[in-house]
Structure formats: C-alpha cells, structure tokens
Tab-separated table of C-alpha atoms and ligand atoms in Angstrom:
chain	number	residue	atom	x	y	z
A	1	UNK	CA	9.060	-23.913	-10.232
A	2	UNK	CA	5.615	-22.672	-10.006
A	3	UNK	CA	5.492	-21.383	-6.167
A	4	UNK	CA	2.303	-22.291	-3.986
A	5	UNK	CA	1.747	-19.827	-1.181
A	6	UNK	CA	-1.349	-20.433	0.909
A	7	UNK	CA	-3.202	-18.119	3.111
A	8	UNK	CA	-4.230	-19.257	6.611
A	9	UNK	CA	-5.458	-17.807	9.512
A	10	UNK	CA	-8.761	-17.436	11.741
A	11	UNK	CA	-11.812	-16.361	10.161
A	12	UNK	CA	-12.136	-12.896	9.410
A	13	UNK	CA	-8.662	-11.537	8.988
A	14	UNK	CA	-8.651	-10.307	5.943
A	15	UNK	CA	-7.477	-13.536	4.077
A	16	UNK	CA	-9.716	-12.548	1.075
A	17	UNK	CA	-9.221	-9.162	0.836
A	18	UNK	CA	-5.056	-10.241	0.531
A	19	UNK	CA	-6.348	-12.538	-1.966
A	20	UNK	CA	-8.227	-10.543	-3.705
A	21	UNK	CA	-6.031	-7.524	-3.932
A	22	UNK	CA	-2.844	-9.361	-5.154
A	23	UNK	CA	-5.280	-11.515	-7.983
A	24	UNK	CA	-7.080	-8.881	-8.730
A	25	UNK	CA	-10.050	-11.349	-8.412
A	26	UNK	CA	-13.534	-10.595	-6.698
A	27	UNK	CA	-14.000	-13.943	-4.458
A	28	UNK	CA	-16.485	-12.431	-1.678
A	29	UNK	CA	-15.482	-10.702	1.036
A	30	UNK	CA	-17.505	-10.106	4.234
A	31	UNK	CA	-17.764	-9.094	8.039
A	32	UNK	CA	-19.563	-12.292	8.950
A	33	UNK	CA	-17.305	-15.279	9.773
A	34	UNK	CA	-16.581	-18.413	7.548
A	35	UNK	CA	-17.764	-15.866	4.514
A	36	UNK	CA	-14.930	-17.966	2.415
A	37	UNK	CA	-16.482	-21.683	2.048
A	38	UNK	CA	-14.151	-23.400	-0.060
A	39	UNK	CA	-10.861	-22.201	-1.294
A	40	UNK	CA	-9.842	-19.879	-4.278
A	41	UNK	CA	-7.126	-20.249	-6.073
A	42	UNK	CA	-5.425	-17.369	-8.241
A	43	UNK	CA	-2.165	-16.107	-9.885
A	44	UNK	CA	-0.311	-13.270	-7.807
A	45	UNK	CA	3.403	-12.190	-7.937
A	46	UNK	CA	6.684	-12.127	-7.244
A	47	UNK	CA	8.050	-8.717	-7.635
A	48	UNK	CA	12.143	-8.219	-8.614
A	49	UNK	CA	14.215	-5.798	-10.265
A	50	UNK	CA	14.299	-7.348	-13.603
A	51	UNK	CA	17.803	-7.764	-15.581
A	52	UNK	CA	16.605	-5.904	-18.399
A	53	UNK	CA	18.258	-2.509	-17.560
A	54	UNK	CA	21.520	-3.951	-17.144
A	55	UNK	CA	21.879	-5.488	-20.307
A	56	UNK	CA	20.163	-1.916	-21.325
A	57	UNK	CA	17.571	-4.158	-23.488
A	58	UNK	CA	13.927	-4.070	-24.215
A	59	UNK	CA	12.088	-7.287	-23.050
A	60	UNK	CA	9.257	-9.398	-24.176
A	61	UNK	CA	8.136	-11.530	-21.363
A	62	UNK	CA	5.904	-14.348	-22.176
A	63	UNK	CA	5.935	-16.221	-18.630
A	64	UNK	CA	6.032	-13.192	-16.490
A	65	UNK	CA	5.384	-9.601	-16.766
A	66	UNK	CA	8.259	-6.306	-16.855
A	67	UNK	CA	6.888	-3.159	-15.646
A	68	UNK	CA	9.195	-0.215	-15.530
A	69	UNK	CA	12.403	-2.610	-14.913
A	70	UNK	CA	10.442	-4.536	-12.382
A	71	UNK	CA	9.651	-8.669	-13.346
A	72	UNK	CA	6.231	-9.533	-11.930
A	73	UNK	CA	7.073	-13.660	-11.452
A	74	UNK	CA	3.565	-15.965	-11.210
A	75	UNK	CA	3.074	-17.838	-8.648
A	76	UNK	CA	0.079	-19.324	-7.129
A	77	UNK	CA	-1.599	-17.843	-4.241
A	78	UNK	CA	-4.360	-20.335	-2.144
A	79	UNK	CA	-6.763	-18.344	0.027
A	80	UNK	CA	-8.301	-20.864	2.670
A	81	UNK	CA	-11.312	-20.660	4.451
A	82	UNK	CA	-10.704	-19.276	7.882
A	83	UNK	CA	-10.362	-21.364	11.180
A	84	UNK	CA	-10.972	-21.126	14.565
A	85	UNK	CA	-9.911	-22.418	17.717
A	86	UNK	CA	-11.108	-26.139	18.074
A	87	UNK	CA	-11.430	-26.731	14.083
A	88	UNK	CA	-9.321	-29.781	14.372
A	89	UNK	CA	-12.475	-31.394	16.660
A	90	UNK	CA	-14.560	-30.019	14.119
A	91	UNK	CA	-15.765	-26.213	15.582
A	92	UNK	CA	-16.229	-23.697	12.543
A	93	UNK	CA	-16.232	-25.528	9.573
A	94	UNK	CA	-13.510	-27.737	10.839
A	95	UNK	CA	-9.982	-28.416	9.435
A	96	UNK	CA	-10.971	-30.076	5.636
A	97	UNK	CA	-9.189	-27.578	3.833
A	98	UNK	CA	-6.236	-28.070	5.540
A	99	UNK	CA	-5.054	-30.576	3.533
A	100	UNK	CA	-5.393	-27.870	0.475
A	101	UNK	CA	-3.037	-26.114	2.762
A	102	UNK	CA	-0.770	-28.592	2.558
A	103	UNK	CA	-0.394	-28.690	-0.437
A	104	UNK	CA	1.363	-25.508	-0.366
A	105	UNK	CA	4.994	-24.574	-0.125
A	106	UNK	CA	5.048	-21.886	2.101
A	107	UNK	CA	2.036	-19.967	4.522
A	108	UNK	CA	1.131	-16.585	5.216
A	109	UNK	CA	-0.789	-16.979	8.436
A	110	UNK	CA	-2.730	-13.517	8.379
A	111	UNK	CA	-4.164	-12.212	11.583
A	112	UNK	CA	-6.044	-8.970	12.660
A	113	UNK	CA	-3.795	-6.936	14.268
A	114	UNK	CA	-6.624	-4.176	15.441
A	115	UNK	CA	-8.035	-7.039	17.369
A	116	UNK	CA	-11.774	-6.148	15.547
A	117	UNK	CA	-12.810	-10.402	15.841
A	118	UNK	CA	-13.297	-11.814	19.273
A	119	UNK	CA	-11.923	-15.323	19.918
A	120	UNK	CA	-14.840	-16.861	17.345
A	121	UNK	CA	-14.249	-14.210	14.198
A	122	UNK	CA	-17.305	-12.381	15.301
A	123	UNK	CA	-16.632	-8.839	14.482
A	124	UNK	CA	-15.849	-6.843	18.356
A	125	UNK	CA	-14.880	-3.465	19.463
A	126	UNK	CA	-11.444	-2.749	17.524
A	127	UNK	CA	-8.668	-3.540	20.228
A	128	UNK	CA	-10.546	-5.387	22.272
A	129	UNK	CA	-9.719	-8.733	20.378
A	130	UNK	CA	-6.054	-10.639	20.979
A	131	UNK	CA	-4.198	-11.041	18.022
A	132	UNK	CA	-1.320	-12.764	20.051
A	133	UNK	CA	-3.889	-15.484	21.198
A	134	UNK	CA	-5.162	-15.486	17.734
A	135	UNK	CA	-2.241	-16.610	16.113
A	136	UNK	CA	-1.094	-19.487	18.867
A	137	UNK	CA	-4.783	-20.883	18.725
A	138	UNK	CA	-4.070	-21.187	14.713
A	139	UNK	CA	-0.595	-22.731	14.801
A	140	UNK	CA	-2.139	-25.071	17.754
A	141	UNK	CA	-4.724	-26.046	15.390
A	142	UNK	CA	-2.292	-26.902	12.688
A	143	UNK	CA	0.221	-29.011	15.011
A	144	UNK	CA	-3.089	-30.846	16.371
A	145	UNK	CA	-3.650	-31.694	12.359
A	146	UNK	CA	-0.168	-32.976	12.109
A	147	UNK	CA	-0.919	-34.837	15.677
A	148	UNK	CA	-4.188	-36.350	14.079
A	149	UNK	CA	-2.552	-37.941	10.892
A	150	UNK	CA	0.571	-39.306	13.184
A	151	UNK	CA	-1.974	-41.002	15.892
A	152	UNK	CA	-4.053	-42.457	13.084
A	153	UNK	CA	-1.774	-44.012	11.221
A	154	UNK	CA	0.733	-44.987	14.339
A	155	UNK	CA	-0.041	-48.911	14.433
A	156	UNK	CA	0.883	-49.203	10.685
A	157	UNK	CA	3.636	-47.245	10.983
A	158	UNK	CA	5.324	-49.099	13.979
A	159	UNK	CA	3.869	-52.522	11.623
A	160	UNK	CA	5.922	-51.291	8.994
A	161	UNK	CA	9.182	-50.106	11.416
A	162	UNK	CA	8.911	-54.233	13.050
A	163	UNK	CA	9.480	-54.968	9.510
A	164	UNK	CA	12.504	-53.178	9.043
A	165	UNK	CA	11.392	-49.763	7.374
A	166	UNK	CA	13.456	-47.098	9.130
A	167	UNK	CA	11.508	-44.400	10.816
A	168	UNK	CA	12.094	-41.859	8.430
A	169	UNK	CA	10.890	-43.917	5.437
A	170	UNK	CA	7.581	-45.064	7.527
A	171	UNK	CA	7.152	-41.582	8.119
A	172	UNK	CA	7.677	-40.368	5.092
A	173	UNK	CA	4.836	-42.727	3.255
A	174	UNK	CA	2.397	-40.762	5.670
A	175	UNK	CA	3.227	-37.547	5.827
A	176	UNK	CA	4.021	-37.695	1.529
A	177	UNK	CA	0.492	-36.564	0.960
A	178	UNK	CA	1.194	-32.990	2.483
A	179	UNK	CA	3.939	-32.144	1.693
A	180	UNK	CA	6.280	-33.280	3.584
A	181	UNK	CA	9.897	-34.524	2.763
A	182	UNK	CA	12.236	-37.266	4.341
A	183	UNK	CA	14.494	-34.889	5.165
A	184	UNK	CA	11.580	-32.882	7.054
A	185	UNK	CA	11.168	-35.926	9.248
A	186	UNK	CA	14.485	-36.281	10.244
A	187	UNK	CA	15.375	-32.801	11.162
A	188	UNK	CA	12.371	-32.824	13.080
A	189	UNK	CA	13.073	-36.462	14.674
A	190	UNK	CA	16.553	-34.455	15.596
A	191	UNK	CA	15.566	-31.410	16.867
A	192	UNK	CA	12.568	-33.312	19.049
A	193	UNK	CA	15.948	-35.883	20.280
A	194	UNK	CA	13.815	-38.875	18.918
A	195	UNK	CA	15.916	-39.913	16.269
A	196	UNK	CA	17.114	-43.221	18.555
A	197	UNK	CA	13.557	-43.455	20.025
A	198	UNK	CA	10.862	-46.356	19.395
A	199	UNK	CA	7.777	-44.836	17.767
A	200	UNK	CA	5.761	-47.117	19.717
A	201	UNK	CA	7.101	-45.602	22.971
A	202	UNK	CA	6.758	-41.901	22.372
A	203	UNK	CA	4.427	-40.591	24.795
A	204	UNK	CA	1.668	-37.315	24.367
A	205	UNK	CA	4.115	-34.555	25.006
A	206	UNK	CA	6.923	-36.811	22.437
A	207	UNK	CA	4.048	-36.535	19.901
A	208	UNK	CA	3.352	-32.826	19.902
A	209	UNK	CA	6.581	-31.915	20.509
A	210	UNK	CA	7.354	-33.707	17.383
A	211	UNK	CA	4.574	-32.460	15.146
A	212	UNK	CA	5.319	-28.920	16.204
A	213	UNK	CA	8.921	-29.338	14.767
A	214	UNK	CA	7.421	-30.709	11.919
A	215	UNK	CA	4.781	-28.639	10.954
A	216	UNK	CA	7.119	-25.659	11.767
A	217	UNK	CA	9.918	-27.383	9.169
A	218	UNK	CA	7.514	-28.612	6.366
A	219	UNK	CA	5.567	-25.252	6.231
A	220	UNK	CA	7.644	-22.150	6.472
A	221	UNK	CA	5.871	-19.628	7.587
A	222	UNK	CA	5.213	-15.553	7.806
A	223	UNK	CA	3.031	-13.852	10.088
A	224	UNK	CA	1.211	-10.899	8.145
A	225	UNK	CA	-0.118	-8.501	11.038
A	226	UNK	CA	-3.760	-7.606	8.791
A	227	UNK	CA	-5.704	-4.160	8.814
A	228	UNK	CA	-2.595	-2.023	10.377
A	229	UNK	CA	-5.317	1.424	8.952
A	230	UNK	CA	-7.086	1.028	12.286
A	231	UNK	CA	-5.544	2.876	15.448
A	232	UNK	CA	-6.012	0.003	17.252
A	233	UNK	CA	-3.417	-2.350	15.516
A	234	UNK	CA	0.390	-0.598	15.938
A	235	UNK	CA	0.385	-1.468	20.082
A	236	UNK	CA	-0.619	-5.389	18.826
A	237	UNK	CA	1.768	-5.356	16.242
A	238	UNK	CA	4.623	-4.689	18.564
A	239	UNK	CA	3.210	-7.372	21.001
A	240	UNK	CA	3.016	-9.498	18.088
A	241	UNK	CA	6.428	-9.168	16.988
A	242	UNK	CA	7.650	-9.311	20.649
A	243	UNK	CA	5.864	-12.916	20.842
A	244	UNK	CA	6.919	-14.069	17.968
A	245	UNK	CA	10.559	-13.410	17.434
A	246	UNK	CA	11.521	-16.445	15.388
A	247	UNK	CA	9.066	-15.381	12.754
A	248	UNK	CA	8.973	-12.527	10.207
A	249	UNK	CA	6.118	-10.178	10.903
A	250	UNK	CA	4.963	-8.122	8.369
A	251	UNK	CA	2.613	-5.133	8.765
A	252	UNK	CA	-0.193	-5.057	6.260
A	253	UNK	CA	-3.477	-3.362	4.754
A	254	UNK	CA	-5.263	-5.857	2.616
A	255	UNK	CA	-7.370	-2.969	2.000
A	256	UNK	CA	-5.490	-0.683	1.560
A	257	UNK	CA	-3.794	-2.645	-1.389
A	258	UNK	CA	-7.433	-3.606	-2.809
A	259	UNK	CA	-7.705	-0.063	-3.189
A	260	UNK	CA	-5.137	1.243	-4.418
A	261	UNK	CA	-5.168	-1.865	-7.133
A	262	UNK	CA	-8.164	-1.028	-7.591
A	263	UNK	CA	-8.134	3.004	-8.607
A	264	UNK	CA	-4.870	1.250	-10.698
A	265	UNK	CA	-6.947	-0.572	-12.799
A	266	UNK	CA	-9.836	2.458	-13.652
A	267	UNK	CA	-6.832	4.606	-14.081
A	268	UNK	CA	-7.325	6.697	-11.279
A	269	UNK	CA	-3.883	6.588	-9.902
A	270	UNK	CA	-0.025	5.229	-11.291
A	271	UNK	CA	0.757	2.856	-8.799
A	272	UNK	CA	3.205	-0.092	-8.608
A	273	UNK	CA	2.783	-3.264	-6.110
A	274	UNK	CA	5.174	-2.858	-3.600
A	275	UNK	CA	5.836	0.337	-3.767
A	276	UNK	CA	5.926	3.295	-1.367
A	277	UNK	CA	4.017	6.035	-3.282
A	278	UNK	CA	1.161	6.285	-5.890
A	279	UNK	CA	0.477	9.173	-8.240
A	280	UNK	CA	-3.294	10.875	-8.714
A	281	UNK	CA	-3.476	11.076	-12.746
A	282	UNK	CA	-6.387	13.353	-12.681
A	283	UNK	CA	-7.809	14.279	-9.561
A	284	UNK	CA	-10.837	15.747	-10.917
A	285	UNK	CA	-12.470	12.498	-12.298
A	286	UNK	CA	-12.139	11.492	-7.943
A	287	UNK	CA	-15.486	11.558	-5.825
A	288	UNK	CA	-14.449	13.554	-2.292
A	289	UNK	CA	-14.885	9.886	-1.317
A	290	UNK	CA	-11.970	8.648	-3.435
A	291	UNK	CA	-10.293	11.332	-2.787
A	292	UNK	CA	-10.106	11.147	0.842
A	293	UNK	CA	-10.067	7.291	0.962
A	294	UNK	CA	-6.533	7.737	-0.592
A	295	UNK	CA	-5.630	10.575	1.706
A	296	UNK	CA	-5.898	8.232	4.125
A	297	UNK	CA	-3.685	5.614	3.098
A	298	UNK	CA	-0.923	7.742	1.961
A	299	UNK	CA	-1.077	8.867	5.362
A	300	UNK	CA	-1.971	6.251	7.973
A	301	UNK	CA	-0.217	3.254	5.779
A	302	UNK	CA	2.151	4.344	3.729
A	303	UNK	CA	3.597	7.328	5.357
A	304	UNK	CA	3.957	5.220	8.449
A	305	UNK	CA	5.478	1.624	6.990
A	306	UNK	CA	6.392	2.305	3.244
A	307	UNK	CA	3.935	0.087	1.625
A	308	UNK	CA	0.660	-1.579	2.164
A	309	UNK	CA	2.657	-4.785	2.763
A	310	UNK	CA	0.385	-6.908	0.837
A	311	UNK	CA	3.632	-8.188	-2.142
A	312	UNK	CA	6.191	-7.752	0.299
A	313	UNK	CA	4.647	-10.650	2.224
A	314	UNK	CA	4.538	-12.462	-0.969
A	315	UNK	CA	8.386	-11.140	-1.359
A	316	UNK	CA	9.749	-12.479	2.062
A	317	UNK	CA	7.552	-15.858	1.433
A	318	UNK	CA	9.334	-16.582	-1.845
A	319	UNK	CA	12.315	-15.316	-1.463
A	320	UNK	CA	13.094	-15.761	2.302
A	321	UNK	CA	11.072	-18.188	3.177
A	322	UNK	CA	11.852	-20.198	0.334
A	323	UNK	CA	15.050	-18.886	-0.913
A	324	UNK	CA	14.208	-18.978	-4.075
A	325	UNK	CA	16.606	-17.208	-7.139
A	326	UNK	CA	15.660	-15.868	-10.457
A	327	UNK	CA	16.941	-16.865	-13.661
A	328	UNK	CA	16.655	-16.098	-16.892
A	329	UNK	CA	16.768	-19.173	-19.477
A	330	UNK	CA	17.989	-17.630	-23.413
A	331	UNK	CA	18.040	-19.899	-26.938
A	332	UNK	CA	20.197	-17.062	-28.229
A	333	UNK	CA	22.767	-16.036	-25.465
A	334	UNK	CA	24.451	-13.073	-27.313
A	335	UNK	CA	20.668	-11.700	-28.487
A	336	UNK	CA	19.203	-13.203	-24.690
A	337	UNK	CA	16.236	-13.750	-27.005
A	338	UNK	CA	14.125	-17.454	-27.743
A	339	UNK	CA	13.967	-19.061	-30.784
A	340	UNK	CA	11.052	-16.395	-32.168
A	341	UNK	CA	13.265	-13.365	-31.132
A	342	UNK	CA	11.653	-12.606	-27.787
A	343	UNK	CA	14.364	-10.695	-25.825
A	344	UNK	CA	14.244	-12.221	-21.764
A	345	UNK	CA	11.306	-13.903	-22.405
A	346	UNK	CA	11.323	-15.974	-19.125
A	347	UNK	CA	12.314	-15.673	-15.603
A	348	UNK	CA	12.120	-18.966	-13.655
A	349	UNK	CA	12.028	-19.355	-9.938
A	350	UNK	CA	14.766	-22.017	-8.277
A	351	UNK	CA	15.206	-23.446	-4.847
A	352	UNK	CA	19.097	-22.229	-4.243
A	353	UNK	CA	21.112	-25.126	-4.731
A	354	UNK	CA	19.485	-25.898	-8.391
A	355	UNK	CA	22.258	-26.593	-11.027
A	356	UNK	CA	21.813	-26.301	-14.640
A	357	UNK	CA	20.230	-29.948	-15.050
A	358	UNK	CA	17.676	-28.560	-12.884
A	359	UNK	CA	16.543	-25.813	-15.195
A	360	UNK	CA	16.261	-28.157	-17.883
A	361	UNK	CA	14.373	-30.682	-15.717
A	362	UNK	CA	12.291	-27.478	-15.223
A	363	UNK	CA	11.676	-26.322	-18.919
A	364	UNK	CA	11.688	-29.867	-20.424
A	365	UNK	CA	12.835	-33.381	-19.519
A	366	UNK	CA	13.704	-34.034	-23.268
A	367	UNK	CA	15.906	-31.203	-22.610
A	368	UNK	CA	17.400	-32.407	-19.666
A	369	UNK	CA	17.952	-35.839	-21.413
A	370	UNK	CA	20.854	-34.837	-24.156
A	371	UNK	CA	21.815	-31.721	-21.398
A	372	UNK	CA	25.326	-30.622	-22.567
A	373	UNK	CA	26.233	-27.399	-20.575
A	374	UNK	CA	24.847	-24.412	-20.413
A	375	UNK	CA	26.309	-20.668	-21.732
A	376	UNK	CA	26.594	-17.443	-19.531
A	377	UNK	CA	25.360	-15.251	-21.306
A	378	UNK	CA	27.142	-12.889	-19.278
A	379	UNK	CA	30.418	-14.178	-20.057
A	380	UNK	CA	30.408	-16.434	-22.694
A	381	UNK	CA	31.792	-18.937	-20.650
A	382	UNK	CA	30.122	-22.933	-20.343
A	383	UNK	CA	29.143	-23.752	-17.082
A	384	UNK	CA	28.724	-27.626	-16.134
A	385	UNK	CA	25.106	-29.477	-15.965
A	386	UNK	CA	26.046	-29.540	-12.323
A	387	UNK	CA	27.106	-25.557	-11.775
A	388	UNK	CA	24.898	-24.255	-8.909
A	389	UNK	CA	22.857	-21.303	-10.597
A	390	UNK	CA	22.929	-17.547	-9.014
A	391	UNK	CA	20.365	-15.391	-8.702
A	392	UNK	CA	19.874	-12.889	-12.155
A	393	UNK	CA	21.727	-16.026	-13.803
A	394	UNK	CA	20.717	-15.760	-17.699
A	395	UNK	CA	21.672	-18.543	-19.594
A	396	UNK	CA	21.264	-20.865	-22.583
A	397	UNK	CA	21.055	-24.444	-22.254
A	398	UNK	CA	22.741	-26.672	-24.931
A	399	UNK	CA	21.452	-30.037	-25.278
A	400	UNK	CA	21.669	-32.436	-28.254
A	401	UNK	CA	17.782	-33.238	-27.671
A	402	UNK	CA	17.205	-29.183	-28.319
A	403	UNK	CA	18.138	-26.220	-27.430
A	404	UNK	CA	16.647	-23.246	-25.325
B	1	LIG	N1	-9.760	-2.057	8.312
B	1	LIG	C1	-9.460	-3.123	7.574
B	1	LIG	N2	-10.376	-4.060	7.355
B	1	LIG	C2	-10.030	-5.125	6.593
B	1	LIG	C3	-8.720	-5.278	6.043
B	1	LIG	N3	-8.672	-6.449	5.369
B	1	LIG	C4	-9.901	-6.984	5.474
B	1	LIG	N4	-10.728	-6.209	6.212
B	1	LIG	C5	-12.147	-6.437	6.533
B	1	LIG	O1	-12.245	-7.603	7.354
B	1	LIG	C6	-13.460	-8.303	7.076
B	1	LIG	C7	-13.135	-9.736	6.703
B	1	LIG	O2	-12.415	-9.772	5.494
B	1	LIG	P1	-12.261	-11.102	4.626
B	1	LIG	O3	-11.249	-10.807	3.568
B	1	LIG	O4	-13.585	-11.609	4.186
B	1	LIG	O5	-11.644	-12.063	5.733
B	1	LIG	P2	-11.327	-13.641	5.644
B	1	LIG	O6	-10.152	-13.851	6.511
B	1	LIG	O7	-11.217	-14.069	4.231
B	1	LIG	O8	-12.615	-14.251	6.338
B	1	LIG	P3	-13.240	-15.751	6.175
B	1	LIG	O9	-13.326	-16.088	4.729
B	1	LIG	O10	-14.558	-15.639	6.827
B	1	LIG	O11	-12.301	-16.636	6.919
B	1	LIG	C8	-14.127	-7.537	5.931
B	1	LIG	O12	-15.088	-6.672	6.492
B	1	LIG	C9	-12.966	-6.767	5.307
B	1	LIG	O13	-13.388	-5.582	4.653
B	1	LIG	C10	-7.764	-4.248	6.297
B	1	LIG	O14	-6.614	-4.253	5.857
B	1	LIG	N5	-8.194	-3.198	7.080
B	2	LIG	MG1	-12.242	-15.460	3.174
C-alpha cells in the first residue's frame, strides 16, 4: 500500500525543511510563522536492505529505487501548515488542514527542540522556548479536533443509537471521513471504560478522555525532536523524552539533511539517506563556506547521534509505527524477474497480517479474482491465498485471471 505520513507540529519547527529535504522539493521555507499556507504533498522513502544481495542478483526496480543494496520504497509524505495553541477556536490559521491530516496513516509531530519559537512560532532566544509545552499544546489541539467532530454530530449519533445502531457503527459513520476504523472506536470505547455507557450520558471529562484514546489509536504517532545543530536542544531533548515515554523520540536536523541532500545532488559529496557518514568527492570545487558547513554536521550531528534523523523518522513511522513488511511480488519465480525480464522489479509495503490474497488485491483485483496460490520463490514451495506474508517474502502469484 502506498503509505501516507503527515507532518504536524507548531509553526516554525522545521516541518518544511523535513519536507523538503526527504522530497528533494523547494516548497518555501522561512523564519516567519505560518510561512507554509496550504499543504505540499511529495514522494519520500522508505529505506531497507534490499533482497538483491542475497539472491546475489542485479535488480531493475520500476516501483522503487536500489542503491548500493539499499530499496528506497515511495511513500507519500504530507507537510501541513503549522499550528498553534488555540487553532481549534480558530488562532493562527486555525485547524482546516487538519482534516488533510487525517487523511494520513501515521504523524510525525516535529517540534523545535532548541526552543528558538516562543509559545506563538515567533522566532526567540534559542533555549528560551519550551519544546515540552510545545508538543502537549499540539496533541491538545488535535484531541480538541476529535472533541469538535464528536460534539457536533452527538444528537444524530445518539438519533441513530435510539434506533438500534450500536455505538461503534454510529461512530464509525462519523469518524469514517478521517480515518478512523471500527475497530479504532472500540478499543478506544474500552480503554476510556465506555463500552457499556450511553453516549447521551457521557459527560466533558468522558468526552476528552475518549477522543484522546482515539486520536492517540487512529493516528500513530512519532515525536521528531527538530534542529538538534543548536547547543540549546540536547538538555530539551532529554526532557522531551523524559515526558514523553510512551512515544518514540527521534533526534533530528532537517537541515542538516537538506544539506547534505543537497551537496548529494551537485555532486559535492557521496552520501546515502540514513546513513552515518558522507564522503567529500573533491574538496577543491567547496567554498570555505561549504566546507565548514559540513564540518559542522559531521561533527555536531552526526558524530553525536549517527545520522541527521530525517529517514529514520520516516523508518520508525513505517515500519514501527505501522508495522509494515516488504515484499517482493515475481511473474518468473526461478528468474525473480516480470513478464519483460526485470529482475525484483517491485517491493510492496503490507500491514503484517496481509496474506497472499492481499497482495493480489494490492497489484490487481482481476488478479485477486482467479487467485490460485502463490510460489516461494525461495523454496519452490505453494503457499495458500490465505498464508500470512513475511517480511523479504518474494513471491509469484498464480491466478487463472493472470499471472504476476
Ligand atoms: N538550526 C536549525 N534550523 C532549522 C532546522 N530545520 C528548520 N530550521 C529553520 O527553522 C525555520 C522554520 O523552518 P520551516 O521549515 O519553514 O518550518 P515550518 O514548521 O514548516 O513552519 P510553518 O510552515 O510556518 O509552520 C527556518 O528558518 C529553518 O531554516 C534545523 O534542523 N536546524
Ligand atoms: Mg512549513
């Protein structure tokens, strides 16, 4: 499945720069608050060791890239614009987007760990902002969302329960439009202990307590602790981390990635997403600038935390947040090539629990129609429409309809 991730976070984090740096795209970028007015969209990726060098084969991706062993996986990253505290009543430029949020599978909430933006996203002496009250005024903001579309559409909701609708189903018509799953609703109706309770009798504190299990189900989330280059940022990281245990915090330079991508691209440097080190190619085509801007981050980023941090949050967000596996779908499962001789041509992202009828739902539902059973190509052996697939999995479905 294609993978929505969605950036959110107060204005002035470094949302853009993230976006920017894992796109490659040039959406504008700026010190002044709400710079980002409606949301950009763009292709970044999911980075894995690709199965290439075990089969000892040469690939030919067509859906994805292979760098040096390594599968670069699309999937779609959403940058938002920022919010603020009081967005839901409408402060900054309110909570519209959120909806595009929504829309998402998983968030990256980025914050600004030097503390550089006072309480509105103005820029402020580094350190002197609060990163920690940054990040509860955000997920406050996005519970009070969730609050919003629950009050609103209450009456109809407890209309439609009267009539014999269970809660979960009433529930589920509203909350649909973001997102959200029946199955969502009643993990959160369980862990809030109102599974047995009238709707109509839930008070305030019933409510929230509710939405906060249910934004906190529906939208798995990371915490990405932004612009870790400044001094100011490694004591707030900590306190971030200690205030946040249930969540993954990862340390980050957006731009520290940006540049780095960017002295990629002009052929400045060698240099991998993701990885720990990057190599000068010719060190005398550098300005001093240049020079010492990447001085710095091999020593204040990369030195200290292994890598910029930038596709490791996309990393954790696909593939903890959202458990997803990789496989590999062959027509030929002795040449793992497709039907024009393409060796690995595609790597596909599953939820874990898919089976094989998934991945043909996934390439094509004439496919899935005549399914059959699927080959390993590993071993030769058929595996069942309904065997759960395995990460690295590469495999050739048979299916009178046609075959892949
Ligand atoms: N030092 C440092 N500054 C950064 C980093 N990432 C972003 N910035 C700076 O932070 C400011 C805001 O960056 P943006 O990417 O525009 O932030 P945003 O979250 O998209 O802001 P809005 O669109 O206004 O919500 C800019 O001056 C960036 O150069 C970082 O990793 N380190
Ligand atoms: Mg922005």
């Amino acid at each position: 499945m294609k993978v929505k991730l969605g950036l959110i976070g107060k204005t002035n984090t470094g949302k853009t720069t993230f976006f920017n740096s894992s796109t490659m795209q040039s959406a504008e970028v700026s010190t002044y608050p709400f710079t980002t007015k409606k949301p950009n969209v763009g292709t970044a990726y999911a980075v894995v060791l690709c199965v290439c060098r075990e089969f000892g084969v040469k690939d030919n991706p067509r859906n994805s890239k292979c760098i040096d062993g390594w599968r670069f996986i699309p999937i779609e990253l959403i940058d938002l614009p920022g919010l603020i505290k009081g967005a839901h009543a409408g402060k900054g430029l309110g909570n519209q987007f959120l909806a595009v949020a929504a829309q998402s599978d998983a968030l990256t909430h980025v914050v600004d760990a030097s503390g550089s933006i006072d309480v509105n996203g103005y820029l402020t002496e580094p350190g002197t902002g609060d990163p920690v009250a940054d990040i509860a005024d955000i997920e406050e903001e996005l519970v009070m969302w969730y609050l919003k579309m629950l009050e609103g559409n209450l009456d109809k909701m407890v209309r439609e329960i009267k009539r014999g609708k269970g809660m979960v189903n009433a529930m589920g018509g509203i909350f649909a439009g973001i997102g959200v799953k029946p199955f969502h609703i009643k993990m959160a109706l369980e862990k809030s202990g109102l599974t047995d309770k009238d709707l109509e009798n839930w008070d305030f504190e019933e409510k929230k307590e509710f939405c906060w299990n249910l934004r906190d189900i529906s939208k798995p989330t990371l915490i990405v602790a932004n612009k870790m280059d400044l001094p100011t940022a490694y004591e707030n990281f900590k306190r971030i981390r200690d205030a946040y245990p249930d969540y993954i915090v990862v340390p980050a330079s957006a731009e520290a990635e940006l540049t780095l991508r960017k002295a990629e691209s002009k052929g400045f440097i060698r240099y991998l997403p993701g990885e720990e080190r990057f190599e000068i190619i010719d060190s005398t085509k550098l300005t001093e600038k240049q020079r010492w801007a990447l001085e710095f981050i091999k020593r204040t980023i990369l030195r200290e935390y292994m890598r910029t941090g930038v596709q490791f949050a996309i990393n954790v967000a696909v593939f903890k947040l959202l458990r997803m596996n990789v496989v590999y779908p062959v027509y030929d499962p002795s040449k793992l090539t497709d039907k024009k001789g393409n060796v690995l041509p595609d790597a596909i992202l599953m939820p874990v629990g898919s089976t094989v009828k998934d991945l043909a739902m996934e390439i094509h539902s004439e496919l899935a129609k005549g399914l059959l059973y699927a080959i390993d190509a590993r071993t030769g052996l058929r595996l069942p429409s309904n065997y759960q697939l395995k990460d690295r999995d590469v495999l050739s479905i048979v299916s009178t309809t046609k075959r892949v």
